[in-house]
XYZ file of C-alpha atoms in Angstrom:
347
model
C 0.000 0.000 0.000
C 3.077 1.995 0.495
C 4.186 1.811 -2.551
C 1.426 2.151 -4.343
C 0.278 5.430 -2.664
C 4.088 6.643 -3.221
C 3.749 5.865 -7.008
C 0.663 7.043 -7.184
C 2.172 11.022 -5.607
C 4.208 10.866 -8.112
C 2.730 10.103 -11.200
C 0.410 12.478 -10.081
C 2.453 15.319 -9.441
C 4.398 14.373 -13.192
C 1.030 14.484 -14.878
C 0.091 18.055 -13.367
C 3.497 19.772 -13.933
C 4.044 18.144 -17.518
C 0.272 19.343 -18.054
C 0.499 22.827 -16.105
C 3.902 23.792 -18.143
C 2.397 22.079 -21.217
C -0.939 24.585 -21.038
C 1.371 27.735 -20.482
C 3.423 26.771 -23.663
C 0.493 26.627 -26.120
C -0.904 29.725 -24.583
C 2.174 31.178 -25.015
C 2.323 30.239 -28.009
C -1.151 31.920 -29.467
C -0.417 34.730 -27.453
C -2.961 34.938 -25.097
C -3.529 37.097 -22.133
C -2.769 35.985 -18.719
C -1.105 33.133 -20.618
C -0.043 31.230 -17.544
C -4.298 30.901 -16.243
C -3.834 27.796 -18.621
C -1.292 26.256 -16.342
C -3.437 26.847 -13.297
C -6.285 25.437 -15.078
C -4.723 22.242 -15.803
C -3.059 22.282 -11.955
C -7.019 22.267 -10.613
C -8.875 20.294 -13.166
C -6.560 17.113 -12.817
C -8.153 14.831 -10.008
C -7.758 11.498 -8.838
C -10.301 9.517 -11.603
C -10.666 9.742 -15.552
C -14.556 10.252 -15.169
C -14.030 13.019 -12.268
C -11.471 15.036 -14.849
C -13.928 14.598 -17.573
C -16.859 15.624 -15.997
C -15.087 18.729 -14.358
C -14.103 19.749 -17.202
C -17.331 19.716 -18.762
C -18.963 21.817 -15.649
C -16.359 24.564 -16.575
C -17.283 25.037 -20.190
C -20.688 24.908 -18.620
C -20.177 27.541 -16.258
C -17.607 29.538 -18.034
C -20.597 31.103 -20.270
C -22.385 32.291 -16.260
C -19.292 33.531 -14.862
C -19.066 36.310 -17.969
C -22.584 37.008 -17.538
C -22.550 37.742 -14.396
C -19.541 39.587 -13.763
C -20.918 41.769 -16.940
C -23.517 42.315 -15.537
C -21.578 43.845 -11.762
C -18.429 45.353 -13.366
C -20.038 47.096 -16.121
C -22.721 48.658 -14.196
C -21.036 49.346 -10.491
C -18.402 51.997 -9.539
C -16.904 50.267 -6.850
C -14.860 47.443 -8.048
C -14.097 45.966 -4.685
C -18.056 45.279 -4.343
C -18.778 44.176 -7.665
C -16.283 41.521 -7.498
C -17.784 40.848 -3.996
C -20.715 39.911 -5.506
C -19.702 38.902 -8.177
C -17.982 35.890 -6.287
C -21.513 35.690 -3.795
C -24.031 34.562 -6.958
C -20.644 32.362 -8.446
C -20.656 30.457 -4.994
C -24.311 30.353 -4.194
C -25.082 29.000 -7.713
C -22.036 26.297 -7.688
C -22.870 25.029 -3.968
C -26.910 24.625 -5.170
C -25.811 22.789 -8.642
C -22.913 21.123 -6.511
C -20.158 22.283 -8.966
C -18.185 23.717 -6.388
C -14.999 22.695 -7.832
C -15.443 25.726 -10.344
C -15.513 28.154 -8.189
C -11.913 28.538 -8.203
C -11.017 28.890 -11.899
C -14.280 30.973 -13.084
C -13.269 33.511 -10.028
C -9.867 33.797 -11.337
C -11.560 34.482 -14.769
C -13.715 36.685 -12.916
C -10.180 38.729 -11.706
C -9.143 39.062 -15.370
C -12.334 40.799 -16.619
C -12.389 42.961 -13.517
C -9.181 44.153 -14.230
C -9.460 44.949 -17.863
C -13.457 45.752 -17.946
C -13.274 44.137 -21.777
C -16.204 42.082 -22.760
C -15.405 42.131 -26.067
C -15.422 39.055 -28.071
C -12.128 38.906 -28.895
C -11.345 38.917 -24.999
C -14.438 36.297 -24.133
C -12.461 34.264 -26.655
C -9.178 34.814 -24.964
C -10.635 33.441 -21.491
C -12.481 30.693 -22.797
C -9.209 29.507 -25.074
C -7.326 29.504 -22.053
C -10.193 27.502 -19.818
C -10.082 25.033 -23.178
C -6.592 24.423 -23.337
C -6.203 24.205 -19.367
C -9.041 21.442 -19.246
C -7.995 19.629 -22.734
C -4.379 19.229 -20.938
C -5.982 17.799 -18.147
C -8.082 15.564 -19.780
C -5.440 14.042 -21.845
C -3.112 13.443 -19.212
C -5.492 11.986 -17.310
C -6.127 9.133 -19.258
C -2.743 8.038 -18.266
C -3.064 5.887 -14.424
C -1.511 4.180 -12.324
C -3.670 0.994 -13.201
C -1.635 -1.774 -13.254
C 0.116 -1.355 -10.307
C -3.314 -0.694 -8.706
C -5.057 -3.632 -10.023
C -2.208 -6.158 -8.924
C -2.656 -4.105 -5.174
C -6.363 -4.494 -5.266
C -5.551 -8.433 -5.879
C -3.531 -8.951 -3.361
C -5.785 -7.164 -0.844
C -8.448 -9.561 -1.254
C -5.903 -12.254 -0.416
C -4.928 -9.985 2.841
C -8.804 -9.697 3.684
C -9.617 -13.626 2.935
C -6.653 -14.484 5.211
C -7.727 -11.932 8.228
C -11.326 -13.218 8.016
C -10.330 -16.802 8.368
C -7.965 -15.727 11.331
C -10.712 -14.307 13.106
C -13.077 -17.195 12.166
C -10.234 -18.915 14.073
C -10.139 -16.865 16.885
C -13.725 -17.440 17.569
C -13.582 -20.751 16.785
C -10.862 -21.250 19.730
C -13.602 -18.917 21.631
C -15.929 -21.616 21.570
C -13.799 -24.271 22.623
C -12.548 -22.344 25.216
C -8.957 -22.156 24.314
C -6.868 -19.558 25.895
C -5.578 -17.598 22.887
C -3.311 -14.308 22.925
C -4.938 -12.758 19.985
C -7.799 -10.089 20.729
C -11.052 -10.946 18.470
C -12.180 -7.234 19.051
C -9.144 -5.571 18.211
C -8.531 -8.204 14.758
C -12.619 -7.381 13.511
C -12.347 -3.426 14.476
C -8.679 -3.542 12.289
C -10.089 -5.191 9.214
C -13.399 -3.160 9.097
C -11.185 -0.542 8.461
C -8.730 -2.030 6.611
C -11.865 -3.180 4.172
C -12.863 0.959 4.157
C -9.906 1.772 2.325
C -10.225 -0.872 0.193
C -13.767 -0.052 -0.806
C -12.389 3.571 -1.849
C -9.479 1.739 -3.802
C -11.718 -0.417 -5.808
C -13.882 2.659 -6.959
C -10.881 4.905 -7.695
C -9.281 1.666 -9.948
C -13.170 1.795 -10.924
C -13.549 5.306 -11.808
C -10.038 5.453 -13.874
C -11.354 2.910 -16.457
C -13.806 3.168 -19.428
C -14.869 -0.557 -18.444
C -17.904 -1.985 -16.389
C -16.252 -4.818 -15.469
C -13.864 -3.574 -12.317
C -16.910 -3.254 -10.426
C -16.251 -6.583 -9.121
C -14.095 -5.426 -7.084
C -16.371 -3.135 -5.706
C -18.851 -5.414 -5.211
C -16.079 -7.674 -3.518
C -14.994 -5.887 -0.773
C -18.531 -4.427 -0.261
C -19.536 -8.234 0.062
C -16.740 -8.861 2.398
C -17.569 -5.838 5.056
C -20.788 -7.055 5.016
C -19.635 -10.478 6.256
C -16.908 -8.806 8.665
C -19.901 -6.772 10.398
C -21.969 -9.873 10.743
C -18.442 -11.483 12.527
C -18.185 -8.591 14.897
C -21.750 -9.551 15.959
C -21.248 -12.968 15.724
C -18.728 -12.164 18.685
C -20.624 -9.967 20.612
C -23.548 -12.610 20.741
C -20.361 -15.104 22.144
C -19.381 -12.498 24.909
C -23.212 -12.834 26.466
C -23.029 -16.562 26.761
C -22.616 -17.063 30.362
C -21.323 -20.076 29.709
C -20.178 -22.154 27.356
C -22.262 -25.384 27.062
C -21.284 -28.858 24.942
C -23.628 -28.331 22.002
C -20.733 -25.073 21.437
C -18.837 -28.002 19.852
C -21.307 -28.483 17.446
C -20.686 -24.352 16.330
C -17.038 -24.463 16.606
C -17.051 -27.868 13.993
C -19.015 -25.959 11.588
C -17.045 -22.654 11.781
C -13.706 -24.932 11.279
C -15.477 -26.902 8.332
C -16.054 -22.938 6.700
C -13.006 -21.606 7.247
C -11.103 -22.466 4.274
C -14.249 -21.673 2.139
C -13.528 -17.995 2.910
C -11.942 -17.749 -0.589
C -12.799 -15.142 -4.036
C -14.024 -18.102 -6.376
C -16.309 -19.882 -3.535
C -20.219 -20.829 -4.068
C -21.499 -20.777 -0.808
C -24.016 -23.388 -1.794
C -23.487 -26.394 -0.718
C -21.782 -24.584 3.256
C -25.640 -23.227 2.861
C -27.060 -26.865 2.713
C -24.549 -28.315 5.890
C -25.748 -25.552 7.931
C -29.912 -26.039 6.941
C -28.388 -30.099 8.038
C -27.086 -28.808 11.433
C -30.686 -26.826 12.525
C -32.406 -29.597 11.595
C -30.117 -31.852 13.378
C -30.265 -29.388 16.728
C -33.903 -29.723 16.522
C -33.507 -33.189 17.801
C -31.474 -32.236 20.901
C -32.609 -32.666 24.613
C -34.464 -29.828 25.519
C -32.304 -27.663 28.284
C -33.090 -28.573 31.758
C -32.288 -24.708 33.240
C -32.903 -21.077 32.308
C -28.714 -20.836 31.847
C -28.885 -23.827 29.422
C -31.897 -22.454 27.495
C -30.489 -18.934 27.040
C -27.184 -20.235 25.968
C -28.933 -22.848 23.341
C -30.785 -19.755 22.189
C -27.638 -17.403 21.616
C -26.034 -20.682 20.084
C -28.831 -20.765 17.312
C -28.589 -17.280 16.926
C -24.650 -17.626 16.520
C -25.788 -20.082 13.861
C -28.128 -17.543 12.073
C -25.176 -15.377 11.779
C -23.668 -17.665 10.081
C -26.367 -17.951 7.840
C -26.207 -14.208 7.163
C -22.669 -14.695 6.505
C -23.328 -17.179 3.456
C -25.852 -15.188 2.460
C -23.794 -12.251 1.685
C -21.189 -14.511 -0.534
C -24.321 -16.031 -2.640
C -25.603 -12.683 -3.519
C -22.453 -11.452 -4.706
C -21.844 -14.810 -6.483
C -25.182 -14.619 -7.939
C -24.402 -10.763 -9.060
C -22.030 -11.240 -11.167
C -22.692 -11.365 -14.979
C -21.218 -13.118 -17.383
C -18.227 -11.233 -18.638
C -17.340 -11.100 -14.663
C -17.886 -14.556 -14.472
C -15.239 -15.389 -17.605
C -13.294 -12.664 -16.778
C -12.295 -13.238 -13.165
C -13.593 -16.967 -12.433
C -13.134 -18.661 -15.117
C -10.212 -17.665 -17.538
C -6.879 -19.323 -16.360
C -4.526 -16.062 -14.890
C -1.259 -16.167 -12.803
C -1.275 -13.524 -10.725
C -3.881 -11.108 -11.683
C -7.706 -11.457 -13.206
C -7.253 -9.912 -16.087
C -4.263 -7.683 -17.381
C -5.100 -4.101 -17.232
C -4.838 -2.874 -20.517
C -6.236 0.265 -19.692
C -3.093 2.855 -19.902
């Protein structure tokens, strides 16, 4: 993750100053005013994803056309500069917080700056600003079609290994829990690490989403979604074991089972037939001796609902087995790949 978040600075900061000098050169070149706007341009419209930089620069062509209306309309018709750019920059925000384009606010106030100090509303100069907002944005769109994909995609990989191991770990841990088997780890702190551990991969699998022109990646998505869904039902999987006053035989039963999933905690897994042992093991608790005390009752009870959780669990991994289409399905279950689903051809 290190590395990846290093490489990712970088190529980051390569693509804005390659972009930002690369803007200033062409406006240079057709001599336009304030020549080096271009540069800044490029500097804000370059974010993270391909689809964020394309649809930002769409909302400033948009809103290039009301930032010269309305600052013709205050610095035409005020004396006092100083409050016509105040307001000027009042309606600007007020309309871009409402449409939620405030990331334009920036670049049509610095346009905003240039016609307040020149007062020209000429075409010529409406030309001028808009060729620099175009070339700005066109740099940053270009550039932006360049990631950091591959090196993403093998990362992304390789935390769904990391996040198949920790669950099985904990599955351990409460496994051992059951049994009661003293054990150093702490379940609590393990399931409170990888919850968050599976929030930043969430955001990593929409950003490698969001840089590709390709529906497919959403599996990933849909992946880690699927697995913080099943890490939530662990955490109160546990916190039904920490009210069991205490432990009776039929935990045996519970902690068998939980062993017998454990290694079925993996990416290419139909949950199916773990679905049919568990319906097996209700029915087969059905049968038991009904518990003599209150103690044995409540603890039978928490016990089945341990098992429901469980249940929950599977549940999770069927729907996002059953989600996937068919291109998923060929793409990332059944083609024949080394280390990666599918080479990212994307740039």
């Amino acid at each position: 993750e290190y590395k990846i978040k290093i490489g990712k600075i970088i190529f980051q900061a390569a693509k804005i100053a390659v972009g930002s000098c690369g803007a200033i050169s062409i406006a240079m070149a057709l001599n336009l005013e304030y020549a080096t706007t271009a540069g800044i341009i490029t500097l804000l419209s370059i974010v993270p994803t391909k689809w964020d930089t394309l649809k930002l620069s769409m909302y400033r062509v948009i809103t290039f056309l009301l930032s010269v209306i309305v600052a013709w309309t205050f610095f035409q018709h005020m004396n006092s500069e100083w409050l016509a750019y105040g307001l000027f920059i009042f309606l600007l925000v007020v309309f871009s917080e409402w449409m939620g384009l405030k990331a334009t606010i920036s670049v049509n106030a610095v346009t905003g700056t240039h016609f307040l100090m020149t007062h020209d509303f000429s075409l010529e100069f409406i030309l001028n600003e808009f060729l620099l907002v175009l070339i700005g944005i066109g740099f940053a769109a270009v550039l932006n079609l360049f990631h950091y994909n591959n090196a993403q995609q093998r990362s992304l990989v390789e935390d769904m290994r990391y996040v198949e191991r920790k669950l099985q770990q904990i599955m351990e841990e409460l496994e051992k829990y059951l049994r009661n088997i003293p054990m150093d780890e702490n379940v609590w702190d393990d399931i409170i690490a990888l919850e968050k551990k599976l929030e930043y991969h969430v955001e990593a699998a929409y950003e490698y989403q969001n840089n590709t022109f390709q529906s497919h990646p959403g599996y990933y998505i849909d992946y880690f979604e699927m697995r913080t869904k099943q890490c939530n039902v662990l955490h109160n999987l546990h916190y039904e074991m920490k009210k069991i006053r205490y432990i009776p035989k039929e935990a045996d039963i519970v902690a068998d089972y939980i062993s017998y999933l454990r290694p079925f905690v993996t990416e290419k897994n139909d949950p199916t037939p773990q679905i049919e042992k568990l319906h097996e093991l209700f029915d087969e608790i059905h049968y038991y001796e009904l518990p003599k005390t209150t103690d044995d009752f409540e603890s039978r009870a928490k016990l089945y609902h341990i098992l429901m959780d469980l249940e929950e669990f599977l549940i999770f991994n069927r729907r996002f087995v059953e989600g996937l289409d068919e291109r998923q399905r060929r793409i990332y279950w059944e083609e024949s790949v080394s280390y990666t689903h599918l080479r990212a051809h994307e740039t």
